[in-house]
């Protein structure tokens, strides 16, 4: 079955970015000139996704507005003959791609957020993308496209992983894999001494609908939340799921430093701004050295 649906859990409070996130969603924080959520949406669309399912909460209207048509703005740009900008605005969502929104009424965890999407996903395999994890792969396919290819080839669920320093295992879901990359065990945020490996889950998943049954039945886990990781731990008892070390650089934009680095690196790569940006940064560093 094709992967045409993607779930974007965007209900989080974004407290790490206060005060920026007091009145606007963290998923709308910009990296260079696009909000974080748009990077994830573009990656999903490039991978063949047609139905975008956002799991939202209060104060997330800006996300809905961002992916909606803005007649006033388009009229204004048209009148002023700003064709390029008009195209930018119109292409945020290509034709044939639909958005649906469902509310997560209580902050009960990532697993619970994914479960809220069940009525919209139905009985088919689907992707989950966490916008906090911005994955850039300028010279190749996006991370989700690579995973979809694996899904077709291996005919099973796929979870993106990357190696992290042992001291950081407590920030991630950690997997133990067999030789064929199938997942043997998965634990949410284990302390380094308890971690089964240093292979960390990055926020991209291709899951089969059986995950919902497990999400409905698991007790609360790490942090008192319903964890997607715990449901996956049950799923792998009956289904093969592989861990996939994608190609690309992942920026942890749920963290201030990671977010700044994403801006820095993507600004350097920007076809219009890049050169000038590098020159300015170099000049600024020189100035600091000579102080
Ligand atoms: C979530 C998942 C975790 C995963 C991480 C990737 O954690 O629960 O398993 O490794 O995303 O970003 P969070 O970062 O929301 O605490």
Short mmCIF file of N, CA and C in Angstrom, two decimals, residues 73-249:
data_model
loop_
_atom_site.label_atom_id
_atom_site.label_comp_id
_atom_site.label_asym_id
_atom_site.label_seq_id
_atom_site.Cartn_x
_atom_site.Cartn_y
_atom_site.Cartn_z
N UNK A 73 -3.70 38.68 0.74
CA UNK A 73 -2.27 38.77 0.43
C UNK A 73 -2.03 38.52 -1.06
N UNK A 74 -2.67 37.49 -1.59
CA UNK A 74 -2.47 37.17 -3.01
C UNK A 74 -2.95 38.31 -3.91
N UNK A 75 -4.09 38.90 -3.56
CA UNK A 75 -4.63 40.03 -4.33
C UNK A 75 -3.64 41.19 -4.30
N UNK A 76 -3.13 41.45 -3.11
CA UNK A 76 -2.17 42.53 -2.91
C UNK A 76 -0.91 42.33 -3.75
N UNK A 77 -0.37 41.12 -3.72
CA UNK A 77 0.86 40.82 -4.47
C UNK A 77 0.59 40.90 -5.97
N UNK A 78 -0.61 40.48 -6.37
CA UNK A 78 -0.98 40.53 -7.78
C UNK A 78 -1.06 41.98 -8.26
N UNK A 79 -1.72 42.81 -7.46
CA UNK A 79 -1.86 44.22 -7.81
C UNK A 79 -0.50 44.88 -7.97
N UNK A 80 0.42 44.50 -7.10
CA UNK A 80 1.75 45.13 -7.12
C UNK A 80 2.70 44.42 -8.06
N UNK A 81 2.16 43.44 -8.81
CA UNK A 81 2.94 42.68 -9.78
C UNK A 81 4.17 42.00 -9.16
N UNK A 82 4.03 41.57 -7.94
CA UNK A 82 5.13 40.84 -7.29
C UNK A 82 4.96 39.35 -7.58
N UNK A 83 5.28 38.99 -8.83
CA UNK A 83 4.97 37.63 -9.31
C UNK A 83 5.72 36.54 -8.55
N UNK A 84 7.02 36.80 -8.32
CA UNK A 84 7.82 35.75 -7.65
C UNK A 84 7.27 35.45 -6.26
N UNK A 85 6.96 36.54 -5.53
CA UNK A 85 6.44 36.33 -4.17
C UNK A 85 5.08 35.64 -4.21
N UNK A 86 4.30 36.00 -5.21
CA UNK A 86 2.98 35.38 -5.38
C UNK A 86 3.14 33.88 -5.57
N UNK A 87 4.12 33.49 -6.38
CA UNK A 87 4.37 32.06 -6.60
C UNK A 87 4.80 31.39 -5.31
N UNK A 88 5.68 32.06 -4.56
CA UNK A 88 6.16 31.50 -3.28
C UNK A 88 4.97 31.21 -2.38
N UNK A 89 4.08 32.19 -2.28
CA UNK A 89 2.92 32.06 -1.39
C UNK A 89 1.98 30.95 -1.89
N UNK A 90 1.76 30.94 -3.22
CA UNK A 90 0.83 29.94 -3.78
C UNK A 90 1.38 28.53 -3.69
N UNK A 91 2.70 28.40 -3.76
CA UNK A 91 3.30 27.06 -3.78
C UNK A 91 3.55 26.46 -2.40
N UNK A 92 3.15 27.16 -1.36
CA UNK A 92 3.35 26.58 -0.02
C UNK A 92 2.68 25.21 0.03
N UNK A 93 1.52 25.14 -0.61
CA UNK A 93 0.84 23.85 -0.68
C UNK A 93 0.48 23.57 -2.14
N UNK A 94 1.16 22.59 -2.77
CA UNK A 94 0.85 22.31 -4.18
C UNK A 94 -0.56 21.76 -4.36
N UNK A 95 -1.06 21.84 -5.58
CA UNK A 95 -2.40 21.31 -5.89
C UNK A 95 -2.44 19.81 -5.59
N UNK A 96 -3.57 19.35 -5.12
CA UNK A 96 -3.73 17.91 -4.88
C UNK A 96 -3.29 17.48 -3.49
N UNK A 97 -2.78 18.44 -2.71
CA UNK A 97 -2.39 18.11 -1.33
C UNK A 97 -3.43 18.71 -0.38
N UNK A 98 -3.90 17.88 0.55
CA UNK A 98 -4.95 18.33 1.47
C UNK A 98 -4.45 18.41 2.91
N UNK A 99 -5.06 19.32 3.66
CA UNK A 99 -4.71 19.44 5.09
C UNK A 99 -5.92 19.06 5.93
N UNK A 100 -5.67 18.36 7.02
CA UNK A 100 -6.73 18.09 7.99
C UNK A 100 -6.16 18.35 9.38
N UNK A 101 -7.03 18.80 10.25
CA UNK A 101 -6.58 19.16 11.59
C UNK A 101 -7.39 18.42 12.64
N UNK A 102 -6.70 17.93 13.63
CA UNK A 102 -7.41 17.28 14.73
C UNK A 102 -6.77 17.80 16.02
N UNK A 103 -7.59 17.99 17.03
CA UNK A 103 -7.06 18.56 18.27
C UNK A 103 -6.63 17.48 19.25
N UNK A 104 -5.47 17.68 19.85
CA UNK A 104 -5.08 16.88 21.01
C UNK A 104 -5.47 17.74 22.22
N UNK A 105 -6.48 17.33 22.92
CA UNK A 105 -7.04 18.22 23.94
C UNK A 105 -6.24 18.26 25.22
N UNK A 106 -5.44 17.22 25.44
CA UNK A 106 -4.58 17.23 26.64
C UNK A 106 -3.17 16.84 26.23
N UNK A 107 -2.17 17.41 26.87
CA UNK A 107 -0.78 17.11 26.53
C UNK A 107 -0.38 15.78 27.17
N UNK A 108 -0.80 14.67 26.54
CA UNK A 108 -0.55 13.36 27.15
C UNK A 108 0.59 12.61 26.48
N UNK A 109 1.35 13.30 25.62
CA UNK A 109 2.52 12.67 25.03
C UNK A 109 2.42 12.43 23.53
N UNK A 110 3.58 12.09 22.95
CA UNK A 110 3.66 11.89 21.50
C UNK A 110 2.78 10.73 21.03
N UNK A 111 2.78 9.64 21.81
CA UNK A 111 1.97 8.48 21.44
C UNK A 111 0.50 8.86 21.39
N UNK A 112 0.06 9.62 22.37
CA UNK A 112 -1.33 10.06 22.43
C UNK A 112 -1.66 10.98 21.25
N UNK A 113 -0.70 11.84 20.90
CA UNK A 113 -0.91 12.75 19.75
C UNK A 113 -1.13 11.94 18.49
N UNK A 114 -0.31 10.91 18.27
CA UNK A 114 -0.45 10.08 17.07
C UNK A 114 -1.80 9.34 17.10
N UNK A 115 -2.19 8.90 18.27
CA UNK A 115 -3.48 8.21 18.41
C UNK A 115 -4.65 9.12 18.04
N UNK A 116 -4.52 10.42 18.33
CA UNK A 116 -5.58 11.37 17.98
C UNK A 116 -5.82 11.40 16.47
N UNK A 117 -4.82 11.00 15.69
CA UNK A 117 -4.95 11.04 14.22
C UNK A 117 -5.61 9.79 13.66
N UNK A 118 -5.87 8.82 14.53
CA UNK A 118 -6.40 7.52 14.07
C UNK A 118 -7.64 7.65 13.14
N UNK A 119 -8.65 8.45 13.53
CA UNK A 119 -9.83 8.52 12.66
C UNK A 119 -9.51 9.06 11.26
N UNK A 120 -8.46 9.87 11.15
CA UNK A 120 -8.11 10.45 9.85
C UNK A 120 -7.16 9.55 9.06
N UNK A 121 -6.40 8.73 9.75
CA UNK A 121 -5.45 7.84 9.06
C UNK A 121 -6.18 6.61 8.56
N UNK A 122 -7.05 6.06 9.39
CA UNK A 122 -7.77 4.84 9.00
C UNK A 122 -6.87 3.64 9.01
N UNK A 123 -7.18 2.69 8.13
CA UNK A 123 -6.49 1.41 8.18
C UNK A 123 -5.39 1.32 7.12
N UNK A 124 -4.47 2.26 7.15
CA UNK A 124 -3.38 2.20 6.17
C UNK A 124 -2.06 2.66 6.78
N UNK A 125 -0.95 2.24 6.15
CA UNK A 125 0.34 2.69 6.67
C UNK A 125 0.48 4.21 6.50
N UNK A 126 1.23 4.84 7.36
CA UNK A 126 1.33 6.30 7.32
C UNK A 126 2.69 6.75 7.86
N UNK A 127 2.99 8.02 7.60
CA UNK A 127 4.26 8.58 8.11
C UNK A 127 3.98 9.49 9.29
N UNK A 128 4.97 9.63 10.17
CA UNK A 128 4.91 10.62 11.24
C UNK A 128 6.18 11.47 11.11
N UNK A 129 6.00 12.78 11.12
CA UNK A 129 7.17 13.67 11.04
C UNK A 129 7.13 14.65 12.20
N UNK A 130 8.22 14.74 12.92
CA UNK A 130 8.34 15.71 14.01
C UNK A 130 9.11 16.92 13.47
N UNK A 131 8.41 18.07 13.41
CA UNK A 131 9.01 19.24 12.77
C UNK A 131 10.25 19.76 13.51
N UNK A 132 10.37 19.42 14.78
CA UNK A 132 11.55 19.81 15.56
C UNK A 132 12.84 19.28 14.94
N UNK A 133 12.74 18.12 14.32
CA UNK A 133 13.90 17.54 13.67
C UNK A 133 13.92 18.00 12.22
N UNK A 134 14.75 18.99 11.95
CA UNK A 134 14.88 19.45 10.57
C UNK A 134 15.99 18.63 9.93
N UNK A 135 15.67 17.95 8.83
CA UNK A 135 16.69 17.13 8.17
C UNK A 135 16.98 17.72 6.80
N UNK A 136 18.24 18.06 6.60
CA UNK A 136 18.64 18.67 5.34
C UNK A 136 19.53 17.70 4.57
N UNK A 137 19.21 17.52 3.30
CA UNK A 137 20.04 16.65 2.45
C UNK A 137 20.11 17.30 1.07
N UNK A 138 20.86 18.41 0.98
CA UNK A 138 20.79 19.23 -0.24
C UNK A 138 21.17 18.49 -1.51
N UNK A 139 22.00 17.45 -1.42
CA UNK A 139 22.45 16.81 -2.66
C UNK A 139 21.70 15.51 -2.97
N UNK A 140 20.73 15.15 -2.13
CA UNK A 140 20.03 13.88 -2.40
C UNK A 140 18.58 13.96 -1.98
N UNK A 141 17.94 12.79 -1.94
CA UNK A 141 16.52 12.73 -1.56
C UNK A 141 16.34 13.10 -0.09
N UNK A 142 15.16 13.61 0.23
CA UNK A 142 14.83 13.91 1.61
C UNK A 142 14.77 12.63 2.44
N UNK A 143 14.85 12.78 3.75
CA UNK A 143 14.88 11.60 4.63
C UNK A 143 13.63 10.74 4.44
N UNK A 144 12.45 11.37 4.38
CA UNK A 144 11.24 10.55 4.26
C UNK A 144 11.18 9.82 2.91
N UNK A 145 11.64 10.46 1.85
CA UNK A 145 11.68 9.77 0.54
C UNK A 145 12.56 8.52 0.63
N UNK A 146 13.70 8.66 1.30
CA UNK A 146 14.59 7.50 1.46
C UNK A 146 13.88 6.40 2.24
N UNK A 147 13.11 6.81 3.25
CA UNK A 147 12.41 5.82 4.08
C UNK A 147 11.27 5.14 3.32
N UNK A 148 10.58 5.92 2.50
CA UNK A 148 9.48 5.35 1.71
C UNK A 148 10.05 4.29 0.76
N UNK A 149 11.21 4.58 0.17
CA UNK A 149 11.85 3.61 -0.72
C UNK A 149 12.16 2.32 0.06
N UNK A 150 12.63 2.47 1.28
CA UNK A 150 12.91 1.30 2.13
C UNK A 150 11.64 0.54 2.45
N UNK A 151 10.57 1.30 2.71
CA UNK A 151 9.28 0.68 3.03
C UNK A 151 8.80 -0.21 1.87
N UNK A 152 8.94 0.30 0.65
CA UNK A 152 8.51 -0.49 -0.52
C UNK A 152 9.42 -1.71 -0.71
N UNK A 153 10.70 -1.50 -0.48
CA UNK A 153 11.68 -2.55 -0.72
C UNK A 153 11.58 -3.65 0.35
N UNK A 154 11.47 -3.22 1.59
CA UNK A 154 11.50 -4.19 2.70
C UNK A 154 10.09 -4.61 3.16
N UNK A 155 9.10 -3.87 2.68
CA UNK A 155 7.69 -4.17 3.01
C UNK A 155 7.44 -4.24 4.52
N UNK A 156 7.95 -3.24 5.20
CA UNK A 156 7.71 -3.16 6.66
C UNK A 156 7.89 -1.72 7.13
N UNK A 157 7.49 -1.46 8.35
CA UNK A 157 7.65 -0.14 8.94
C UNK A 157 9.12 0.28 9.02
N UNK A 158 9.35 1.59 9.01
CA UNK A 158 10.72 2.11 9.00
C UNK A 158 10.84 3.25 10.02
N UNK A 159 11.91 3.23 10.80
CA UNK A 159 12.13 4.32 11.75
C UNK A 159 13.51 4.91 11.49
N UNK A 160 13.58 6.23 11.40
CA UNK A 160 14.87 6.88 11.13
C UNK A 160 15.73 6.87 12.40
N UNK A 161 16.99 6.55 12.23
CA UNK A 161 17.91 6.58 13.38
C UNK A 161 19.23 7.24 13.00
N UNK A 162 19.90 7.72 14.02
CA UNK A 162 21.28 8.17 13.82
C UNK A 162 22.06 7.91 15.10
N UNK A 163 23.35 7.80 14.95
CA UNK A 163 24.19 7.56 16.13
C UNK A 163 24.34 8.82 16.94
N UNK A 164 24.27 8.70 18.25
CA UNK A 164 24.48 9.87 19.11
C UNK A 164 25.56 9.52 20.15
N UNK A 165 26.20 10.54 20.74
CA UNK A 165 27.16 10.24 21.80
C UNK A 165 26.45 9.51 22.96
N UNK A 166 27.15 8.59 23.58
CA UNK A 166 26.54 7.77 24.64
C UNK A 166 25.90 8.61 25.75
N UNK A 167 26.55 9.74 26.06
CA UNK A 167 26.03 10.58 27.14
C UNK A 167 24.65 11.17 26.82
N UNK A 168 24.25 11.16 25.55
CA UNK A 168 22.98 11.79 25.15
C UNK A 168 21.80 10.84 25.01
N UNK A 169 21.98 9.56 25.32
CA UNK A 169 20.88 8.60 25.07
C UNK A 169 19.59 8.98 25.80
N UNK A 170 19.72 9.67 26.92
CA UNK A 170 18.57 10.06 27.73
C UNK A 170 17.65 11.07 27.05
N UNK A 171 18.02 11.55 25.86
CA UNK A 171 17.16 12.50 25.15
C UNK A 171 16.38 11.86 24.01
N UNK A 172 16.58 10.56 23.81
CA UNK A 172 16.00 9.91 22.61
C UNK A 172 15.37 8.55 22.91
N UNK A 173 14.59 8.09 21.90
CA UNK A 173 14.27 6.68 21.86
C UNK A 173 15.52 5.98 21.34
N UNK A 174 15.90 4.88 21.97
CA UNK A 174 17.13 4.18 21.55
C UNK A 174 16.76 2.77 21.10
N UNK A 175 17.32 2.37 19.95
CA UNK A 175 16.98 1.04 19.43
C UNK A 175 18.18 0.09 19.47
N UNK A 176 17.83 -1.18 19.61
CA UNK A 176 18.82 -2.24 19.44
C UNK A 176 18.39 -2.99 18.18
N UNK A 177 19.33 -3.16 17.27
CA UNK A 177 18.95 -3.81 16.00
C UNK A 177 19.66 -5.14 15.81
N UNK A 178 19.06 -5.98 14.96
CA UNK A 178 19.70 -7.23 14.54
C UNK A 178 20.59 -6.90 13.34
N UNK A 179 21.26 -7.93 12.83
CA UNK A 179 22.18 -7.68 11.72
C UNK A 179 21.48 -7.12 10.47
N UNK A 180 20.22 -7.52 10.27
CA UNK A 180 19.49 -7.05 9.08
C UNK A 180 18.80 -5.71 9.33
N UNK A 181 19.20 -5.01 10.40
CA UNK A 181 18.64 -3.70 10.77
C UNK A 181 17.23 -3.75 11.33
N UNK A 182 16.65 -4.96 11.48
CA UNK A 182 15.33 -5.01 12.10
C UNK A 182 15.49 -4.70 13.60
N UNK A 183 14.45 -4.07 14.14
CA UNK A 183 14.56 -3.61 15.53
C UNK A 183 14.22 -4.75 16.49
N UNK A 184 15.14 -4.98 17.41
CA UNK A 184 14.96 -6.06 18.39
C UNK A 184 14.39 -5.49 19.69
N UNK A 185 14.81 -4.26 20.00
CA UNK A 185 14.31 -3.60 21.21
C UNK A 185 14.34 -2.10 21.01
N UNK A 186 13.44 -1.42 21.72
CA UNK A 186 13.41 0.06 21.66
C UNK A 186 13.02 0.58 23.04
N UNK A 187 13.76 1.55 23.54
CA UNK A 187 13.51 2.10 24.88
C UNK A 187 13.47 3.62 24.80
N UNK A 188 12.54 4.22 25.53
CA UNK A 188 12.44 5.68 25.51
C UNK A 188 13.38 6.29 26.56
N UNK A 189 14.25 7.15 26.08
CA UNK A 189 15.14 7.98 26.91
C UNK A 189 15.85 7.22 28.03
N UNK A 190 16.59 6.16 27.69
CA UNK A 190 17.32 5.44 28.74
C UNK A 190 18.58 6.19 29.17
N UNK A 191 18.95 6.03 30.42
CA UNK A 191 20.21 6.60 30.89
C UNK A 191 21.34 5.88 30.15
N UNK A 192 22.50 6.53 29.95
CA UNK A 192 23.58 5.91 29.17
C UNK A 192 23.90 4.49 29.64
N UNK A 193 23.91 4.26 30.95
CA UNK A 193 24.29 2.92 31.44
C UNK A 193 23.23 1.86 31.14
N UNK A 194 22.02 2.32 30.84
CA UNK A 194 20.94 1.36 30.54
C UNK A 194 20.64 1.26 29.04
N UNK A 195 21.27 2.13 28.24
CA UNK A 195 20.93 2.18 26.82
C UNK A 195 21.42 0.94 26.08
N UNK A 196 20.55 0.33 25.25
CA UNK A 196 20.95 -0.89 24.53
C UNK A 196 21.92 -0.62 23.37
N UNK A 197 22.06 0.65 22.98
CA UNK A 197 23.00 1.04 21.93
C UNK A 197 23.09 2.57 21.93
N UNK A 198 23.70 3.12 20.88
CA UNK A 198 23.70 4.59 20.75
C UNK A 198 22.93 5.00 19.49
N UNK A 199 22.12 4.07 18.98
CA UNK A 199 21.30 4.39 17.79
C UNK A 199 20.03 5.07 18.24
N UNK A 200 19.93 6.36 17.94
CA UNK A 200 18.80 7.16 18.44
C UNK A 200 17.73 7.36 17.37
N UNK A 201 16.48 7.33 17.81
CA UNK A 201 15.35 7.58 16.92
C UNK A 201 15.30 9.08 16.61
N UNK A 202 15.21 9.39 15.31
CA UNK A 202 15.02 10.77 14.87
C UNK A 202 13.56 10.88 14.45
N UNK A 203 13.00 12.09 14.47
CA UNK A 203 11.55 12.21 14.30
C UNK A 203 10.96 11.93 12.94
N UNK A 204 11.21 10.74 12.39
CA UNK A 204 10.59 10.30 11.13
C UNK A 204 10.25 8.83 11.29
N UNK A 205 8.99 8.50 11.06
CA UNK A 205 8.53 7.12 11.23
C UNK A 205 7.62 6.76 10.06
N UNK A 206 7.70 5.51 9.60
CA UNK A 206 6.64 4.96 8.74
C UNK A 206 6.07 3.79 9.52
N UNK A 207 4.79 3.90 9.83
CA UNK A 207 4.17 2.91 10.73
C UNK A 207 2.97 2.25 10.06
N UNK A 208 2.68 1.05 10.51
CA UNK A 208 1.49 0.36 10.03
C UNK A 208 0.34 0.68 11.00
N UNK A 209 -0.93 0.55 10.55
CA UNK A 209 -2.04 0.97 11.41
C UNK A 209 -2.19 0.16 12.70
N UNK A 210 -1.54 -1.01 12.77
CA UNK A 210 -1.59 -1.81 14.01
C UNK A 210 -1.03 -1.02 15.20
N UNK A 211 -0.26 0.01 14.92
CA UNK A 211 0.31 0.81 16.01
C UNK A 211 -0.81 1.39 16.89
N UNK A 212 -1.97 1.69 16.26
CA UNK A 212 -3.05 2.31 17.02
C UNK A 212 -3.58 1.41 18.13
N UNK A 213 -3.68 0.11 17.84
CA UNK A 213 -4.16 -0.82 18.86
C UNK A 213 -3.23 -0.76 20.08
N UNK A 214 -1.93 -0.72 19.81
CA UNK A 214 -0.99 -0.67 20.92
C UNK A 214 -1.07 0.67 21.65
N UNK A 215 -1.22 1.74 20.89
CA UNK A 215 -1.33 3.07 21.53
C UNK A 215 -2.56 3.13 22.44
N UNK A 216 -3.60 2.41 22.05
CA UNK A 216 -4.82 2.42 22.87
C UNK A 216 -4.64 1.64 24.17
N UNK A 217 -3.67 0.74 24.16
CA UNK A 217 -3.57 -0.17 25.31
C UNK A 217 -2.37 0.02 26.22
N UNK A 218 -1.41 0.84 25.81
CA UNK A 218 -0.21 0.96 26.67
C UNK A 218 -0.46 1.89 27.86
N UNK A 219 0.21 1.60 28.96
CA UNK A 219 0.12 2.53 30.10
C UNK A 219 1.04 3.73 29.86
N UNK A 220 0.93 4.75 30.70
CA UNK A 220 1.84 5.89 30.56
C UNK A 220 3.28 5.42 30.83
N UNK A 221 4.21 6.03 30.14
CA UNK A 221 5.61 5.63 30.26
C UNK A 221 6.49 6.77 30.75
N UNK A 222 7.68 6.90 30.15
CA UNK A 222 8.65 7.93 30.56
C UNK A 222 7.98 9.30 30.64
N UNK A 223 8.28 10.05 31.70
CA UNK A 223 7.74 11.39 31.86
C UNK A 223 6.24 11.42 32.12
N UNK A 224 5.65 10.26 32.45
CA UNK A 224 4.21 10.20 32.71
C UNK A 224 3.38 10.38 31.45
N UNK A 225 3.99 10.14 30.27
CA UNK A 225 3.28 10.37 29.01
C UNK A 225 3.05 9.06 28.26
N UNK A 226 2.08 9.09 27.35
CA UNK A 226 1.86 7.93 26.47
C UNK A 226 2.88 8.03 25.34
N UNK A 227 3.81 7.11 25.36
CA UNK A 227 4.98 7.20 24.48
C UNK A 227 4.80 6.37 23.21
N UNK A 228 5.10 7.00 22.08
CA UNK A 228 5.07 6.27 20.82
C UNK A 228 6.07 5.11 20.86
N UNK A 229 7.20 5.36 21.48
CA UNK A 229 8.25 4.33 21.62
C UNK A 229 7.70 3.06 22.29
N UNK A 230 6.89 3.22 23.32
CA UNK A 230 6.37 2.04 24.04
C UNK A 230 5.42 1.23 23.15
N UNK A 231 4.64 1.93 22.32
CA UNK A 231 3.74 1.22 21.40
C UNK A 231 4.57 0.49 20.34
N UNK A 232 5.66 1.12 19.89
CA UNK A 232 6.53 0.47 18.90
C UNK A 232 7.16 -0.78 19.52
N UNK A 233 7.53 -0.68 20.80
CA UNK A 233 8.12 -1.84 21.49
C UNK A 233 7.16 -3.02 21.47
N UNK A 234 5.87 -2.75 21.53
CA UNK A 234 4.89 -3.85 21.45
C UNK A 234 4.72 -4.32 20.01
N UNK A 235 4.70 -3.37 19.09
CA UNK A 235 4.50 -3.70 17.68
C UNK A 235 5.57 -4.66 17.16
N UNK A 236 6.82 -4.43 17.59
CA UNK A 236 7.92 -5.28 17.05
C UNK A 236 7.84 -6.73 17.53
N UNK A 237 6.94 -6.99 18.46
CA UNK A 237 6.78 -8.39 18.89
C UNK A 237 6.03 -9.19 17.83
N UNK A 238 5.24 -8.49 17.00
CA UNK A 238 4.45 -9.21 15.98
C UNK A 238 4.80 -8.80 14.55
N UNK A 239 5.55 -7.71 14.40
CA UNK A 239 5.83 -7.21 13.04
C UNK A 239 7.29 -6.82 12.92
N UNK A 240 7.83 -7.01 11.71
CA UNK A 240 9.19 -6.55 11.47
C UNK A 240 9.17 -5.04 11.25
N UNK A 241 10.12 -4.36 11.86
CA UNK A 241 10.27 -2.91 11.69
C UNK A 241 11.76 -2.65 11.56
N UNK A 242 12.17 -1.82 10.63
CA UNK A 242 13.61 -1.61 10.52
C UNK A 242 14.02 -0.21 10.98
N UNK A 243 15.26 -0.13 11.44
CA UNK A 243 15.87 1.16 11.80
C UNK A 243 16.67 1.59 10.59
N UNK A 244 16.46 2.82 10.15
CA UNK A 244 17.11 3.25 8.91
C UNK A 244 18.01 4.47 9.14
N UNK A 245 19.31 4.27 8.96
CA UNK A 245 20.24 5.41 9.12
C UNK A 245 20.24 6.26 7.85
N UNK A 246 19.34 7.21 7.78
CA UNK A 246 19.16 8.04 6.58
C UNK A 246 20.40 8.86 6.24
N UNK A 247 20.43 9.32 4.99
CA UNK A 247 21.49 10.26 4.60
C UNK A 247 20.98 11.67 4.78
N UNK A 248 21.77 12.53 5.38
CA UNK A 248 21.36 13.91 5.58
C UNK A 248 21.81 14.38 6.96
N UNK A 249 21.69 15.68 7.16
CA UNK A 249 22.09 16.24 8.46
C UNK A 249 20.83 16.60 9.22
#
